mmCIF file of C-alpha atoms in Angstrom:
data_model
loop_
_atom_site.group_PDB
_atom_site.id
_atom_site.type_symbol
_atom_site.label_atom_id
_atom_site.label_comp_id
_atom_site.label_asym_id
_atom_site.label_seq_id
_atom_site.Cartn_x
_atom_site.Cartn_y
_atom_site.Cartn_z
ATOM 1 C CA UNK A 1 0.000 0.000 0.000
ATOM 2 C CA UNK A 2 1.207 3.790 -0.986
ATOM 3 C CA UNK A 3 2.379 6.073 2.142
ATOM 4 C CA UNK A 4 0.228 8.407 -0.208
ATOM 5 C CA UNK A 5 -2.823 6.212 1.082
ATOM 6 C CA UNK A 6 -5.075 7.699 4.051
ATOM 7 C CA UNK A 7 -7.777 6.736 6.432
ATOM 8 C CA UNK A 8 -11.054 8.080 5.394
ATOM 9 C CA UNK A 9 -14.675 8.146 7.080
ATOM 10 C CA UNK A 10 -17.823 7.317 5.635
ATOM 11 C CA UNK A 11 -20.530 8.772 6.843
ATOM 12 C CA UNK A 12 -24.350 8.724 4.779
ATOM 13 C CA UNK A 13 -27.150 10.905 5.305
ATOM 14 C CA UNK A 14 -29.635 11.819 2.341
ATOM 15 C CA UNK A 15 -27.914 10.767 -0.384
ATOM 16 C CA UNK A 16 -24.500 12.478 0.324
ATOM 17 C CA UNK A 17 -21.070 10.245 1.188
ATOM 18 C CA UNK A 18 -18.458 12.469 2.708
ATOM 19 C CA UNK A 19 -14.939 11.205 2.979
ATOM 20 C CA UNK A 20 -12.693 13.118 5.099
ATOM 21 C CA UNK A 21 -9.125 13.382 4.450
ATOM 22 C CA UNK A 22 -5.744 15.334 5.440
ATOM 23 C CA UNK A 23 -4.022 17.297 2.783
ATOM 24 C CA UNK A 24 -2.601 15.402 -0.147
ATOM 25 C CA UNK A 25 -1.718 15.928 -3.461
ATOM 26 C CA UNK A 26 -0.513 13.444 -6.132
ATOM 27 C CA UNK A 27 3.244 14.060 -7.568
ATOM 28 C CA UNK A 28 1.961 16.141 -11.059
ATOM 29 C CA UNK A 29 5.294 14.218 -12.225
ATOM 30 C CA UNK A 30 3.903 10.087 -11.869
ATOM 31 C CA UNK A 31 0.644 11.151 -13.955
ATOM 32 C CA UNK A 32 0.242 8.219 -16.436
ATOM 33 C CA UNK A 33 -2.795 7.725 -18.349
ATOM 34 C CA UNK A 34 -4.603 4.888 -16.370
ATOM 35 C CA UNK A 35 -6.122 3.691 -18.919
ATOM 36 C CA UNK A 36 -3.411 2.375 -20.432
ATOM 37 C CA UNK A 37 -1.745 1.283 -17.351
ATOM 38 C CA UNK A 38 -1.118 -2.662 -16.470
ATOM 39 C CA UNK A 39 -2.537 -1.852 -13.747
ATOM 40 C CA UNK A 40 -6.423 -1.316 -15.158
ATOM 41 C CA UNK A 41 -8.849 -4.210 -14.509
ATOM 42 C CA UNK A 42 -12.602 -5.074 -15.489
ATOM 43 C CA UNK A 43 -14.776 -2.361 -15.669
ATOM 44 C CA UNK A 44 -17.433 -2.811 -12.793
ATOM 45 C CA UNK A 45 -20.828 -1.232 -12.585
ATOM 46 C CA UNK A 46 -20.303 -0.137 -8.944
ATOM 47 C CA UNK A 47 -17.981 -0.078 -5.922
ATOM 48 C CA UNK A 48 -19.433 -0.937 -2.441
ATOM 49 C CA UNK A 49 -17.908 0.528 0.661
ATOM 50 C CA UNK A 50 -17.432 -1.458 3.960
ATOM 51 C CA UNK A 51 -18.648 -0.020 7.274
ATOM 52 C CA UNK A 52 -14.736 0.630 7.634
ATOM 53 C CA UNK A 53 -15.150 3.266 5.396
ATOM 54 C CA UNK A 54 -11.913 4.013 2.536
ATOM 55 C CA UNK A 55 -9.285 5.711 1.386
ATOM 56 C CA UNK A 56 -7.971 7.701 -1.853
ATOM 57 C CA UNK A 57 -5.062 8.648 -3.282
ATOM 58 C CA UNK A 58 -3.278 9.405 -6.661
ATOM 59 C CA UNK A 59 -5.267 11.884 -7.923
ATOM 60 C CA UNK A 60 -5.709 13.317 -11.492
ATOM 61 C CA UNK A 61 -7.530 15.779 -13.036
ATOM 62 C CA UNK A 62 -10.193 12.821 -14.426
ATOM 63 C CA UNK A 63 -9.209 9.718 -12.083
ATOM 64 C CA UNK A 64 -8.908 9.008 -8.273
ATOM 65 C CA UNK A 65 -7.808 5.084 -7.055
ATOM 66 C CA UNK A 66 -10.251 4.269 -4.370
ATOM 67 C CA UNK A 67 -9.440 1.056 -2.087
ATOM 68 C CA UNK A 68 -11.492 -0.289 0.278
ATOM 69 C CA UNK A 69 -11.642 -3.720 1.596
ATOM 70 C CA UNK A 70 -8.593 -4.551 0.342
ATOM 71 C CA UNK A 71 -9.392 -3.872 -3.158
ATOM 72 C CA UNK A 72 -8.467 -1.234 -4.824
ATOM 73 C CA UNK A 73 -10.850 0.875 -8.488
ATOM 74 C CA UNK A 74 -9.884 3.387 -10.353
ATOM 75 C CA UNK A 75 -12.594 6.055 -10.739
ATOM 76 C CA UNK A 76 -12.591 8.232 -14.246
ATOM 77 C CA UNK A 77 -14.987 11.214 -14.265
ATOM 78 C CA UNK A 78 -16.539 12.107 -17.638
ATOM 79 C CA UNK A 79 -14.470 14.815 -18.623
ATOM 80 C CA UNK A 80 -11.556 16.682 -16.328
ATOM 81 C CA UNK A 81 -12.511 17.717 -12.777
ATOM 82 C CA UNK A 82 -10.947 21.078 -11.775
ATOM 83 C CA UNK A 83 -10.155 20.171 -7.815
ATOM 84 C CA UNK A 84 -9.749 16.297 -8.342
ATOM 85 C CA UNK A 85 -5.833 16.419 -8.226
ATOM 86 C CA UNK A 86 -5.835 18.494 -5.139
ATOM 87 C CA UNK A 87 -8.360 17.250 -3.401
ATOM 88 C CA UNK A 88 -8.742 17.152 0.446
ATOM 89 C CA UNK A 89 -12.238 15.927 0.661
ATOM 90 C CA UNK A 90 -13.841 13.906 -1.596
ATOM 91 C CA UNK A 91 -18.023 13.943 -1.619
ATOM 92 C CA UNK A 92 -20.155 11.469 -4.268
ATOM 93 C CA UNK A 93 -23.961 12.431 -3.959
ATOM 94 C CA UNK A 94 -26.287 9.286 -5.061
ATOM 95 C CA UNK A 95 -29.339 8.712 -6.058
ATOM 96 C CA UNK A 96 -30.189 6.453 -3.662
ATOM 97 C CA UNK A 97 -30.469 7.389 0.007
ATOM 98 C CA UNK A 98 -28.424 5.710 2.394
ATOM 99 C CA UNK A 99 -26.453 3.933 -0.286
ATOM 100 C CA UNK A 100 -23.399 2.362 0.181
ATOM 101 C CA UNK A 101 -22.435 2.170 -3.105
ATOM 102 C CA UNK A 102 -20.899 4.104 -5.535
ATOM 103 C CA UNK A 103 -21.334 3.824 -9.382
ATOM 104 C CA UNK A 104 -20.866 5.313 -12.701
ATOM 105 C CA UNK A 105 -23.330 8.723 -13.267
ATOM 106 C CA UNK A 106 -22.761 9.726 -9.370
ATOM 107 C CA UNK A 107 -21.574 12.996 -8.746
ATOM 108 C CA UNK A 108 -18.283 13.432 -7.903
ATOM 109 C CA UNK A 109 -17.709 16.783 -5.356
ATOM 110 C CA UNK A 110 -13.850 17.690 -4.874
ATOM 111 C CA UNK A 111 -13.154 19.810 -2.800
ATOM 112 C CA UNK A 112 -9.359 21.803 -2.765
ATOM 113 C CA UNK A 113 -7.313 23.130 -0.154
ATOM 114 C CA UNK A 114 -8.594 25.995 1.372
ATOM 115 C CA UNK A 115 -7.568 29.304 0.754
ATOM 116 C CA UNK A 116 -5.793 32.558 2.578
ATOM 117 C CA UNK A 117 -7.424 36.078 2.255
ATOM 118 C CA UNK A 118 -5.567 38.594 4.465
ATOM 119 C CA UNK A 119 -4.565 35.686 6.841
ATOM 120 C CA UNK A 120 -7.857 34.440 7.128
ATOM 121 C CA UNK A 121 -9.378 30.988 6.227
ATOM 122 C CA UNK A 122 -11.674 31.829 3.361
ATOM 123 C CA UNK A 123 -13.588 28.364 2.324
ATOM 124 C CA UNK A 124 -12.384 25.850 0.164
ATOM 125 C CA UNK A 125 -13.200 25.211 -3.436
ATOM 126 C CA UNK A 126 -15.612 22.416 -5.033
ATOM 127 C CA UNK A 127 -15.347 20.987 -8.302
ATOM 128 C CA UNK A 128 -19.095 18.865 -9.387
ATOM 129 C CA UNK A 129 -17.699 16.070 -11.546
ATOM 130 C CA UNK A 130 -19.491 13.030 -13.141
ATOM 131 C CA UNK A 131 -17.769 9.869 -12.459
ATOM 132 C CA UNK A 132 -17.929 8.457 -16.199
ATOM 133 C CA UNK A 133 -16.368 5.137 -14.888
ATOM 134 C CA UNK A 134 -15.194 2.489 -12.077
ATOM 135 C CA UNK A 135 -12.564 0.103 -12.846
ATOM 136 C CA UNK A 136 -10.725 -2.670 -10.852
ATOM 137 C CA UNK A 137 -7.049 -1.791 -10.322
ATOM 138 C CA UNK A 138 -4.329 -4.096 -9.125
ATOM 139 C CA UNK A 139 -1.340 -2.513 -7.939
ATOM 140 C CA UNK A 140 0.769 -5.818 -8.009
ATOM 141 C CA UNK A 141 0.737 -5.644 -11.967
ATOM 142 C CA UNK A 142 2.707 -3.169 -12.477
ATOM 143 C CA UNK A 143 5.437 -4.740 -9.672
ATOM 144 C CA UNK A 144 4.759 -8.259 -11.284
ATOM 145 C CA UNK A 145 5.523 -6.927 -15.089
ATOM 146 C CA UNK A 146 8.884 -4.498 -13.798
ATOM 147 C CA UNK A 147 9.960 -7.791 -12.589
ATOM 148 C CA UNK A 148 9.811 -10.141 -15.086
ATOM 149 C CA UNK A 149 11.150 -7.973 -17.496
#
């Protein structure tokens, strides 16, 4: 697992899924287009989240690796997401009440770091993105190709 990886909470209430997160930002330098990576699995129509809750990290400006469980998806919004690669909190607002479960159409709410105005915490900046979407991503590949090679 990345160091870049962090605990996250889960917590549902009409619709919304907040996941709360300390500052991060992927290296702009490691951006590789995922979906040509090794790494990229099946497609799936949705990723269900344990009562554990999960964790993000490696964020572009159209995809975010999710893991929870133990297994880790790559999420692609629908077209680029301004806050996505910056993100401190991540938000998906469903359909469905209560859901646990997040799947392709969802909205996708990033919010960035917040911001200084004359030394004073102004509030931080959202980005609404679709999640276009959800892929299985193994990690290992990439490890398991570099070392046959």
């Amino acid at each position: 697992m990345s160091p870049n990886t962090f605990a996250a909470t889960l917590a549902s209430a009409a619709g919304l899924t907040l996941l709360a997160l300390p500052s991060h930002a992927d290296d702009a330098g490691t951006q590789v287009s995922a979906l040509q990576d090794g790494r990229l699995g099946e497609q799936v129509d949705q990723l269900c989240i344990n009562a554990k809750g999960f964790n993000f990290r490696d964020m572009t400006d159209r995809t975010v690796i999710i893991e929870t469980a133990g297994e880790d998806f790559l999420v692609e919004t629908v077209k680029k997401c301004g806050n996505l690669s910056t993100a401190r909190n991540l938000y998906v607002h469903s359909e469905q009440r209560n859901s646990r479960c997040i799947k392709a159409s969802n909205l996708l709410v990033a919010e960035g770091p917040f911001t200084y105005s004359t030394f004073i915490p102004s509030e931080s900046r959202s980005s609404h993105c679709r999640i276009g979407s959800i892929y299985e991503w193994n990690e290992d590949a990439l490890e398991a190709s570099e070392a046959s090679s």
